[in-house]
Amino acid sequence: MFAMLMGLKSISPQDLHVRMQGGALTIIDVNSRQSWQKARVPGAINLGVDFDAGALPADKSAGLVFYCSNPLCRKAPGAARRAKQLGYTDVRVMSAGITGWTAARLPVESAG
C-alpha cells in the first residue's frame, strides 16, 4: 500500500474527521457518481480522476483530501498526484476509502 502512496501523505478516517472540525478543507471523492450518492464523507465533492483544475480551490495552499472506495483503489492516489502537479501543497489521501470511513462509524451523507 505504501508504494502506491509514494510521495503522498495519507490521513486516517479518524484524523480526517478531527481535521474537518477545524474548518477549511476540500474533500474529494473520486468514486463513481452512484457510489458518491449512496454514501460519502460529509461535504465531499465528487470529481473524476481527470478532474477539471477549475474544480479545486484557487488557493494552492488549501487542504485537499482525496479518497476512493478502499485501500486497494488507485484512483485517489492518482488524483492526489495530479493536484500536486497542479501546484497544491497540502494534499493527502485517505487510503482507507469510504469503506474505512464507514467501518470507523463516522457520519456519512447520501443523496437519498
PDB file of C-alpha atoms in Angstrom:
ATOM      1  CA  MET A   1       0.000   0.000   0.000  1.00  0.00           C
ATOM      2  CA  PHE A   2       2.790   2.440   0.833  1.00  0.00           C
ATOM      3  CA  ALA A   3       4.276   2.023  -2.642  1.00  0.00           C
ATOM      4  CA  MET A   4       1.020   3.390  -4.104  1.00  0.00           C
ATOM      5  CA  LEU A   5       1.230   6.412  -1.822  1.00  0.00           C
ATOM      6  CA  MET A   6       4.865   7.202  -2.600  1.00  0.00           C
ATOM      7  CA  GLY A   7       5.375  10.908  -2.271  1.00  0.00           C
ATOM      8  CA  LEU A   8       1.862  11.406  -0.925  1.00  0.00           C
ATOM      9  CA  LYS A   9       0.773  11.977   2.658  1.00  0.00           C
ATOM     10  CA  SER A  10      -2.009   9.792   3.979  1.00  0.00           C
ATOM     11  CA  ILE A  11      -4.640  10.579   6.578  1.00  0.00           C
ATOM     12  CA  SER A  12      -6.757   8.137   8.596  1.00  0.00           C
ATOM     13  CA  PRO A  13     -10.548   8.434   8.678  1.00  0.00           C
ATOM     14  CA  GLN A  14     -10.370   9.428  12.363  1.00  0.00           C
ATOM     15  CA  ASP A  15      -7.733  12.121  11.717  1.00  0.00           C
ATOM     16  CA  LEU A  16      -9.730  13.455   8.774  1.00  0.00           C
ATOM     17  CA  HIS A  17     -12.855  13.657  10.940  1.00  0.00           C
ATOM     18  CA  VAL A  18     -10.938  15.680  13.561  1.00  0.00           C
ATOM     19  CA  ARG A  19      -9.399  17.938  10.909  1.00  0.00           C
ATOM     20  CA  MET A  20     -12.843  18.595   9.395  1.00  0.00           C
ATOM     21  CA  GLN A  21     -13.897  20.240  12.665  1.00  0.00           C
ATOM     22  CA  GLY A  22     -11.128  22.792  12.108  1.00  0.00           C
ATOM     23  CA  GLY A  23     -12.779  24.231   9.013  1.00  0.00           C
ATOM     24  CA  ALA A  24     -11.331  24.904   5.570  1.00  0.00           C
ATOM     25  CA  LEU A  25     -10.682  21.583   3.888  1.00  0.00           C
ATOM     26  CA  THR A  26     -11.728  20.350   0.459  1.00  0.00           C
ATOM     27  CA  ILE A  27     -12.605  16.655   0.456  1.00  0.00           C
ATOM     28  CA  ILE A  28     -12.746  14.981  -2.944  1.00  0.00           C
ATOM     29  CA  ASP A  29     -14.469  11.651  -3.555  1.00  0.00           C
ATOM     30  CA  VAL A  30     -13.224  10.093  -6.810  1.00  0.00           C
ATOM     31  CA  ASN A  31     -15.680   7.172  -6.703  1.00  0.00           C
ATOM     32  CA  SER A  32     -18.448   6.811  -9.265  1.00  0.00           C
ATOM     33  CA  ARG A  33     -21.343   9.254  -9.066  1.00  0.00           C
ATOM     34  CA  GLN A  34     -23.624   6.398  -7.935  1.00  0.00           C
ATOM     35  CA  SER A  35     -21.259   5.484  -5.092  1.00  0.00           C
ATOM     36  CA  TRP A  36     -20.936   9.160  -4.077  1.00  0.00           C
ATOM     37  CA  GLN A  37     -24.741   9.495  -3.960  1.00  0.00           C
ATOM     38  CA  LYS A  38     -25.056   6.363  -1.837  1.00  0.00           C
ATOM     39  CA  ALA A  39     -22.523   7.306   0.869  1.00  0.00           C
ATOM     40  CA  ARG A  40     -19.831   9.960   1.161  1.00  0.00           C
ATOM     41  CA  VAL A  41     -17.776  11.841   3.705  1.00  0.00           C
ATOM     42  CA  PRO A  42     -19.920  14.854   4.727  1.00  0.00           C
ATOM     43  CA  GLY A  43     -19.218  17.795   2.433  1.00  0.00           C
ATOM     44  CA  ALA A  44     -17.193  15.766  -0.076  1.00  0.00           C
ATOM     45  CA  ILE A  45     -17.385  16.810  -3.704  1.00  0.00           C
ATOM     46  CA  ASN A  46     -17.440  14.187  -6.459  1.00  0.00           C
ATOM     47  CA  LEU A  47     -14.763  14.515  -9.129  1.00  0.00           C
ATOM     48  CA  GLY A  48     -13.263  12.088 -11.589  1.00  0.00           C
ATOM     49  CA  VAL A  49      -9.543  11.295 -11.622  1.00  0.00           C
ATOM     50  CA  ASP A  50      -9.274  13.520 -14.725  1.00  0.00           C
ATOM     51  CA  PHE A  51     -10.950  16.428 -12.901  1.00  0.00           C
ATOM     52  CA  ASP A  52     -11.028  19.965 -14.267  1.00  0.00           C
ATOM     53  CA  ALA A  53      -8.401  22.002 -12.383  1.00  0.00           C
ATOM     54  CA  GLY A  54     -11.011  24.760 -12.012  1.00  0.00           C
ATOM     55  CA  ALA A  55     -12.975  22.499  -9.650  1.00  0.00           C
ATOM     56  CA  LEU A  56     -10.275  22.860  -6.995  1.00  0.00           C
ATOM     57  CA  PRO A  57      -9.819  25.920  -4.746  1.00  0.00           C
ATOM     58  CA  ALA A  58      -7.878  28.833  -6.229  1.00  0.00           C
ATOM     59  CA  ASP A  59      -5.626  28.848  -3.140  1.00  0.00           C
ATOM     60  CA  LYS A  60      -2.801  26.354  -3.846  1.00  0.00           C
ATOM     61  CA  SER A  61      -2.113  26.012  -0.102  1.00  0.00           C
ATOM     62  CA  ALA A  62      -5.698  24.874   0.593  1.00  0.00           C
ATOM     63  CA  GLY A  63      -6.016  21.487   2.274  1.00  0.00           C
ATOM     64  CA  LEU A  64      -7.149  18.763  -0.129  1.00  0.00           C
ATOM     65  CA  VAL A  65      -8.043  15.191   0.831  1.00  0.00           C
ATOM     66  CA  PHE A  66      -8.763  12.593  -1.858  1.00  0.00           C
ATOM     67  CA  TYR A  67     -10.378   9.208  -1.302  1.00  0.00           C
ATOM     68  CA  CYS A  68     -11.966   6.415  -3.289  1.00  0.00           C
ATOM     69  CA  SER A  69     -13.547   3.121  -2.266  1.00  0.00           C
ATOM     70  CA  ASN A  70     -10.948   1.155  -0.282  1.00  0.00           C
ATOM     71  CA  PRO A  71      -7.191   0.741   0.334  1.00  0.00           C
ATOM     72  CA  LEU A  72      -6.706  -1.161  -2.945  1.00  0.00           C
ATOM     73  CA  CYS A  73      -8.258   1.573  -5.083  1.00  0.00           C
ATOM     74  CA  ARG A  74      -5.680   3.562  -7.061  1.00  0.00           C
ATOM     75  CA  LYS A  75      -7.917   6.426  -8.173  1.00  0.00           C
ATOM     76  CA  ALA A  76      -7.406   8.647  -5.104  1.00  0.00           C
ATOM     77  CA  PRO A  77      -3.585   8.497  -5.194  1.00  0.00           C
ATOM     78  CA  GLY A  78      -3.706   9.248  -8.933  1.00  0.00           C
ATOM     79  CA  ALA A  79      -5.971  12.257  -8.430  1.00  0.00           C
ATOM     80  CA  ALA A  80      -3.851  13.472  -5.494  1.00  0.00           C
ATOM     81  CA  ARG A  81      -0.689  13.277  -7.610  1.00  0.00           C
ATOM     82  CA  ARG A  82      -2.451  15.339 -10.275  1.00  0.00           C
ATOM     83  CA  ALA A  83      -3.325  18.016  -7.683  1.00  0.00           C
ATOM     84  CA  LYS A  84       0.324  18.109  -6.568  1.00  0.00           C
ATOM     85  CA  GLN A  85       1.413  18.527 -10.217  1.00  0.00           C
ATOM     86  CA  LEU A  86      -1.003  21.470 -10.421  1.00  0.00           C
ATOM     87  CA  GLY A  87       0.912  23.084  -7.541  1.00  0.00           C
ATOM     88  CA  TYR A  88      -1.185  22.222  -4.490  1.00  0.00           C
ATOM     89  CA  THR A  89       0.988  21.846  -1.396  1.00  0.00           C
ATOM     90  CA  ASP A  90      -1.331  20.338   1.268  1.00  0.00           C
ATOM     91  CA  VAL A  91      -2.550  17.164  -0.443  1.00  0.00           C
ATOM     92  CA  ARG A  92      -3.462  13.966   1.393  1.00  0.00           C
ATOM     93  CA  VAL A  93      -5.059  10.614   0.586  1.00  0.00           C
ATOM     94  CA  MET A  94      -7.480   8.840   2.892  1.00  0.00           C
ATOM     95  CA  SER A  95      -6.344   5.423   1.706  1.00  0.00           C
ATOM     96  CA  ALA A  96      -8.946   3.600   3.834  1.00  0.00           C
ATOM     97  CA  GLY A  97     -11.545   4.997   1.427  1.00  0.00           C
ATOM     98  CA  ILE A  98     -15.249   5.264   2.104  1.00  0.00           C
ATOM     99  CA  THR A  99     -15.267   1.655   3.358  1.00  0.00           C
ATOM    100  CA  GLY A 100     -12.747   2.581   6.063  1.00  0.00           C
ATOM    101  CA  TRP A 101     -14.720   5.721   6.900  1.00  0.00           C
ATOM    102  CA  THR A 102     -17.963   3.778   7.386  1.00  0.00           C
ATOM    103  CA  ALA A 103     -16.149   0.948   9.238  1.00  0.00           C
ATOM    104  CA  ALA A 104     -14.941   3.607  11.707  1.00  0.00           C
ATOM    105  CA  ARG A 105     -18.650   4.507  12.194  1.00  0.00           C
ATOM    106  CA  LEU A 106     -18.085   8.104  11.136  1.00  0.00           C
ATOM    107  CA  PRO A 107     -21.005  10.150   9.763  1.00  0.00           C
ATOM    108  CA  VAL A 108     -21.939   9.872   6.088  1.00  0.00           C
ATOM    109  CA  GLU A 109     -24.064  11.928   3.728  1.00  0.00           C
ATOM    110  CA  SER A 110     -26.150  10.475   0.944  1.00  0.00           C
ATOM    111  CA  ALA A 111     -28.387  11.800  -1.793  1.00  0.00           C
ATOM    112  CA  GLY A 112     -31.349   9.772  -0.551  1.00  0.00           C
TER     113      GLY A 112
END
